[in-house]
PDB file of C-alpha atoms in Angstrom:
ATOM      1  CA  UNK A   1      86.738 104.304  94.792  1.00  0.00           C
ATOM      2  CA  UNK A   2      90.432 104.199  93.612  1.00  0.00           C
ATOM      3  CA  UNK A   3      91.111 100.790  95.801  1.00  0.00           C
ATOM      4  CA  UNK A   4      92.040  98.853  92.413  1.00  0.00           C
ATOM      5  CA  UNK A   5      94.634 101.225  91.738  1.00  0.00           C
ATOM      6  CA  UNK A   6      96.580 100.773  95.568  1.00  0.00           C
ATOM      7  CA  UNK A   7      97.817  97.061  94.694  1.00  0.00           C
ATOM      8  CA  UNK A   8      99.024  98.192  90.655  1.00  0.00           C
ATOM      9  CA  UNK A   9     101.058 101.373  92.738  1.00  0.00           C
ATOM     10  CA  UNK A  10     102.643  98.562  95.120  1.00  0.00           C
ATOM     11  CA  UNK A  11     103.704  96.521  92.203  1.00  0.00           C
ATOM     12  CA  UNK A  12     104.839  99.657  90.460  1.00  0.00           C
ATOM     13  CA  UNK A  13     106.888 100.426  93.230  1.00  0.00           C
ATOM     14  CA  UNK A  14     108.367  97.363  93.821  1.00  0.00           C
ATOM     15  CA  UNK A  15     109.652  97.536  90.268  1.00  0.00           C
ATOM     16  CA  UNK A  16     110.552 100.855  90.341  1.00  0.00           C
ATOM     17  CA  UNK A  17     112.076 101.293  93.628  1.00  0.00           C
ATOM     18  CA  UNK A  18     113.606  98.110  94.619  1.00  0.00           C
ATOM     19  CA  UNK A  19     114.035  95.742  91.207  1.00  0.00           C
ATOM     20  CA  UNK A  20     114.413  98.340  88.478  1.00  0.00           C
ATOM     21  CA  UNK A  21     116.616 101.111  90.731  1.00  0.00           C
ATOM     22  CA  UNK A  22     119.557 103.003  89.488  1.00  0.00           C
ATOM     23  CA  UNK A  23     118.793 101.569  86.095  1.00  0.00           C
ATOM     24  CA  UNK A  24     117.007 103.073  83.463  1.00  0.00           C
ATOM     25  CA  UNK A  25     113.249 101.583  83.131  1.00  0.00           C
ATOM     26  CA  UNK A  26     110.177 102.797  81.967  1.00  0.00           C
ATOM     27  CA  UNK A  27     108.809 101.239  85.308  1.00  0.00           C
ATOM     28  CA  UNK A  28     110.091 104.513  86.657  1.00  0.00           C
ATOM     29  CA  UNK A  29     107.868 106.200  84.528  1.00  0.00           C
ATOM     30  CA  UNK A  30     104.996 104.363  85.197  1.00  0.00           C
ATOM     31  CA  UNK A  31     105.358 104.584  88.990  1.00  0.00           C
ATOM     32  CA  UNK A  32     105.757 108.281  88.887  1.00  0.00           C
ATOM     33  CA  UNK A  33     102.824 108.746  86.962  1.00  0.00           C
ATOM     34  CA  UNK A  34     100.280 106.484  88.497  1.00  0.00           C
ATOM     35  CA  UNK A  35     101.712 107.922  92.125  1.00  0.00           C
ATOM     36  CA  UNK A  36     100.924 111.225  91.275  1.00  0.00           C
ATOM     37  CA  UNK A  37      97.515 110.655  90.080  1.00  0.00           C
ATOM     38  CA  UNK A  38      96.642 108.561  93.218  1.00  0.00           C
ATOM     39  CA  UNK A  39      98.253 111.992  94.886  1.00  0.00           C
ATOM     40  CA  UNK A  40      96.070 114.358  93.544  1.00  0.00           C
ATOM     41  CA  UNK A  41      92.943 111.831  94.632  1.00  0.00           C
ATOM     42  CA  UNK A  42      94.132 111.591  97.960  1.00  0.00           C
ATOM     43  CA  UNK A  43      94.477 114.909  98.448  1.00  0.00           C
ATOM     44  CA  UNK A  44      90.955 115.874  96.701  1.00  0.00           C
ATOM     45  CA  UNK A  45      89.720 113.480  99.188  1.00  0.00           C
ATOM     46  CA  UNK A  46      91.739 114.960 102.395  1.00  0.00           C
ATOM     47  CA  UNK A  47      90.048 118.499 101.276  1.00  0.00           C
ATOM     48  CA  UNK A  48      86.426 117.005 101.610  1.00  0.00           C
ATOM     49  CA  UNK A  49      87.002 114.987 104.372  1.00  0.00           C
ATOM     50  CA  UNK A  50      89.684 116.549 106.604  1.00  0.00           C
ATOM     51  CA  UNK A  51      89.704 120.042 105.406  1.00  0.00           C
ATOM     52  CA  UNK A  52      92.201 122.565 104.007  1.00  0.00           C
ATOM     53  CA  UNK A  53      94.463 122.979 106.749  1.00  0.00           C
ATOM     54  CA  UNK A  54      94.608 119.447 107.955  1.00  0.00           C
ATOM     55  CA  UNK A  55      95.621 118.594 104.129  1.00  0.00           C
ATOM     56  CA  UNK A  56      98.699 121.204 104.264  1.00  0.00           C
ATOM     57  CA  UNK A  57     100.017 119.600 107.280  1.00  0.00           C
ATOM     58  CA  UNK A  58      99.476 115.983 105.523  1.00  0.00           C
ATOM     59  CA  UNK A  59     101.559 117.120 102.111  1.00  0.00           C
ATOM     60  CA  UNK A  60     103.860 119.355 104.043  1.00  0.00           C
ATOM     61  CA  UNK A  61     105.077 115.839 106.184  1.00  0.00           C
ATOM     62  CA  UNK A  62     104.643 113.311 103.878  1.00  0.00           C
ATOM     63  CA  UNK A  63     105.939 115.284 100.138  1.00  0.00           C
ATOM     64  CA  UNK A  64     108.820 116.794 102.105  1.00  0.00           C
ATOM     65  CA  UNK A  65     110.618 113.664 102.361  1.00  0.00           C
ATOM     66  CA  UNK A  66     109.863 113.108  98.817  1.00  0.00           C
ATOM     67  CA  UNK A  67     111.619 117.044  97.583  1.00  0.00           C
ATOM     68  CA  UNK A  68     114.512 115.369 100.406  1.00  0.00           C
ATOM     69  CA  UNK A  69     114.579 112.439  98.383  1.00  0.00           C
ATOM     70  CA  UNK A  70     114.631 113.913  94.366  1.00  0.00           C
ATOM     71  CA  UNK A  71     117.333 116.326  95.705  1.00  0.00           C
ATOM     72  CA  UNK A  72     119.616 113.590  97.282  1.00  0.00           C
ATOM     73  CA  UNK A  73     118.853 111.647  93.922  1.00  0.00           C
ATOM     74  CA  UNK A  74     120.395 114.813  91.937  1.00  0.00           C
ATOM     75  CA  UNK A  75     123.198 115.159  94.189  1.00  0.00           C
ATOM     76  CA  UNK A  76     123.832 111.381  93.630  1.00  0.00           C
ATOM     77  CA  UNK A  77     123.559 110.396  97.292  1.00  0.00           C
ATOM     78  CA  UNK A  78     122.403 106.835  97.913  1.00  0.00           C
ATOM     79  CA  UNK A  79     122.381 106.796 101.432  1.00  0.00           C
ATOM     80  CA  UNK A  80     120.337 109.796 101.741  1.00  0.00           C
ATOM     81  CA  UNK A  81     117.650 108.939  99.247  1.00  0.00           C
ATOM     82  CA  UNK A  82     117.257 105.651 100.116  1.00  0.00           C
ATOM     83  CA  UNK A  83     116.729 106.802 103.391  1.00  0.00           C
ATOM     84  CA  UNK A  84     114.088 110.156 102.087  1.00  0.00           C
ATOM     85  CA  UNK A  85     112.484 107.984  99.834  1.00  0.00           C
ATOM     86  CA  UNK A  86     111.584 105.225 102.205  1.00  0.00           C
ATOM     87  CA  UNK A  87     110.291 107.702 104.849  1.00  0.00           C
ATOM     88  CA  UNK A  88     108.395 109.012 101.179  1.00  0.00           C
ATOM     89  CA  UNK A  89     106.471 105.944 101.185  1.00  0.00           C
ATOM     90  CA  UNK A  90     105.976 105.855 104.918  1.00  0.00           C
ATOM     91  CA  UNK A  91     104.607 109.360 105.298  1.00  0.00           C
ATOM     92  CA  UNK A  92     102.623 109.063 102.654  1.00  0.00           C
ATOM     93  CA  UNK A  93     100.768 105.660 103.630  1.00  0.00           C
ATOM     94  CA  UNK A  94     100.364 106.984 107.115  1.00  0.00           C
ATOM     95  CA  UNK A  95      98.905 110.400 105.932  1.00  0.00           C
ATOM     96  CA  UNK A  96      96.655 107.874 103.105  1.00  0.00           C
ATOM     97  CA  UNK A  97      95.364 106.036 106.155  1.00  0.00           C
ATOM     98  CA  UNK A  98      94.438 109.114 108.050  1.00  0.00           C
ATOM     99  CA  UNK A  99      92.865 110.537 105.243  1.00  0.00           C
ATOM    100  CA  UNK A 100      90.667 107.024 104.608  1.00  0.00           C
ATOM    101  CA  UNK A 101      89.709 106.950 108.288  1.00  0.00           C
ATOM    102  CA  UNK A 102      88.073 110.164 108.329  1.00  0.00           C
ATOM    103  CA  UNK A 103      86.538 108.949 105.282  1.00  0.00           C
ATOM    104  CA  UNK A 104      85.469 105.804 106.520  1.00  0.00           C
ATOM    105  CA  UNK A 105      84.680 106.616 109.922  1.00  0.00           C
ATOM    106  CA  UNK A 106      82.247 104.484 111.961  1.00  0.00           C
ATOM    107  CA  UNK A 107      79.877 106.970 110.822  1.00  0.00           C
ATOM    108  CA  UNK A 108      80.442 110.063 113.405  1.00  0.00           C
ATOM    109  CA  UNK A 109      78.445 112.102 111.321  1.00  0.00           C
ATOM    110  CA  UNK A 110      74.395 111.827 111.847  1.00  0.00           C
ATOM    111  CA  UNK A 111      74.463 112.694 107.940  1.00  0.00           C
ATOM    112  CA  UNK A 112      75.887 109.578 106.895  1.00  0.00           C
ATOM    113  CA  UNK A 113      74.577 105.955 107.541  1.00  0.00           C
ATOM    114  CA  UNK A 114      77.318 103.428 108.425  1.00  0.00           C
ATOM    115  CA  UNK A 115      80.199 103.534 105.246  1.00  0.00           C
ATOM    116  CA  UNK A 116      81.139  99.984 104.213  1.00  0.00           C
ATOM    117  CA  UNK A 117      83.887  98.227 103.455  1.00  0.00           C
ATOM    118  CA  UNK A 118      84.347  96.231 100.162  1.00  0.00           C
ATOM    119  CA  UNK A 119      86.285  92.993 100.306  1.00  0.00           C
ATOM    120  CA  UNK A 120      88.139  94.032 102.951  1.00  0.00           C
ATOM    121  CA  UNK A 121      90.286  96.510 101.087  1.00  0.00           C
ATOM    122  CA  UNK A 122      89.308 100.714 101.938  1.00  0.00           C
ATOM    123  CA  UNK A 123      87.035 101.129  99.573  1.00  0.00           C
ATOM    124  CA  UNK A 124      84.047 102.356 102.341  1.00  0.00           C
ATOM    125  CA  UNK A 125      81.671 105.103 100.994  1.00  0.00           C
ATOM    126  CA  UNK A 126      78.628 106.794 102.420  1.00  0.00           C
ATOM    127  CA  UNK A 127      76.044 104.720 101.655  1.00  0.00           C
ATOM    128  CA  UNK A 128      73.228 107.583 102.119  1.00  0.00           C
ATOM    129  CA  UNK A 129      73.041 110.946 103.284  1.00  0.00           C
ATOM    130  CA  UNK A 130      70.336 112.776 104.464  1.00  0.00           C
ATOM    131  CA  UNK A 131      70.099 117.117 104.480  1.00  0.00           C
ATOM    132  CA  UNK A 132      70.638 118.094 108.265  1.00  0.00           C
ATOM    133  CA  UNK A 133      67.821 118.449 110.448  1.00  0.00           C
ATOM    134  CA  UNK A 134      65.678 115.158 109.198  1.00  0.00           C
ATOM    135  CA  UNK A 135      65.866 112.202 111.024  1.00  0.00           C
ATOM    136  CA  UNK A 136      66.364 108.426 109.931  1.00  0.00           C
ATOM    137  CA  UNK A 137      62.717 107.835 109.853  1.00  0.00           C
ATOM    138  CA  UNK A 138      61.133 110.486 107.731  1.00  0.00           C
ATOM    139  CA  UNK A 139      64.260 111.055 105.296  1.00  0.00           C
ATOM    140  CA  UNK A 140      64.222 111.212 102.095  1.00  0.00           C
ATOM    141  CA  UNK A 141      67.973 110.046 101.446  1.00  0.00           C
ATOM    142  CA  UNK A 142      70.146 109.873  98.385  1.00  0.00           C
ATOM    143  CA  UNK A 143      72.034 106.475  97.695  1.00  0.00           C
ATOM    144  CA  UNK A 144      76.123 107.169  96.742  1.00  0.00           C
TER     145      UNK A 144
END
């Protein structure tokens, strides 16, 4: 899974958003461009998992406080994109979380074994899954 990559966009944050803003930094750059490939994963996983139109609704709330946020940063307003671009970053963890729980269920689907968890960060996967229609006992089941 990606789970390495959620502490480095934390850190990237942190120096983008709080330690490094209004000031010119290639931290920016970094943030931006780890973010958006964590983005694009995410929402490749939210399509498998949670399905197209659940996925719109997830980037629809959580990426229109970030267009609020770029276009307060144009128009120079602080207040408001402080303000966008903190709800940004809350949207967007709450809509990561919903797509990881569907993910990482407690195994609702009788295709999937149990997922696990790795070192207590969200890094579950299936650990087998079996075609429909066989059961536990008699399946022949491919390892993920």
């Amino acid at each position: 899974g990606a789970w390495p990559m959620w502490p480095v966009q934390c850190a990237l944050s942190l120096l983008s958003d709080y330690v490094h803003t209004g000031q010119d930094s290639w931290w920016h750059v970094a943030d931006r461009l780890l973010a958006r490939s964590l983005s694009v994963f995410m929402i490749c996983t939210s399509l498998v998992s949670l399905g197209l139109w659940c996925t719109v609704a997830l980037i629809a709330g959580s990426f229109s406080f970030y267009g609020i946020s770029v276009r307060a940063m144009w128009r120079q307003d602080y207040t408001t994109y402080v303000w966008a671009h903190t709800m940004w970053h809350l949207a967007a963890g709450a809509s990561n979380s919903v797509i990881m729980a569907s993910v990482c269920d407690a195994s609702l689907s009788a295709q999937c074994r149990p997922r696990a968890w790795l070192f207590g960060y969200v890094s579950c996967r299936c650990l087998s899954w079996r075609p429909p229609g066989e059961d536990l006992a008699t399946s022949s089941t491919f390892e993920f």
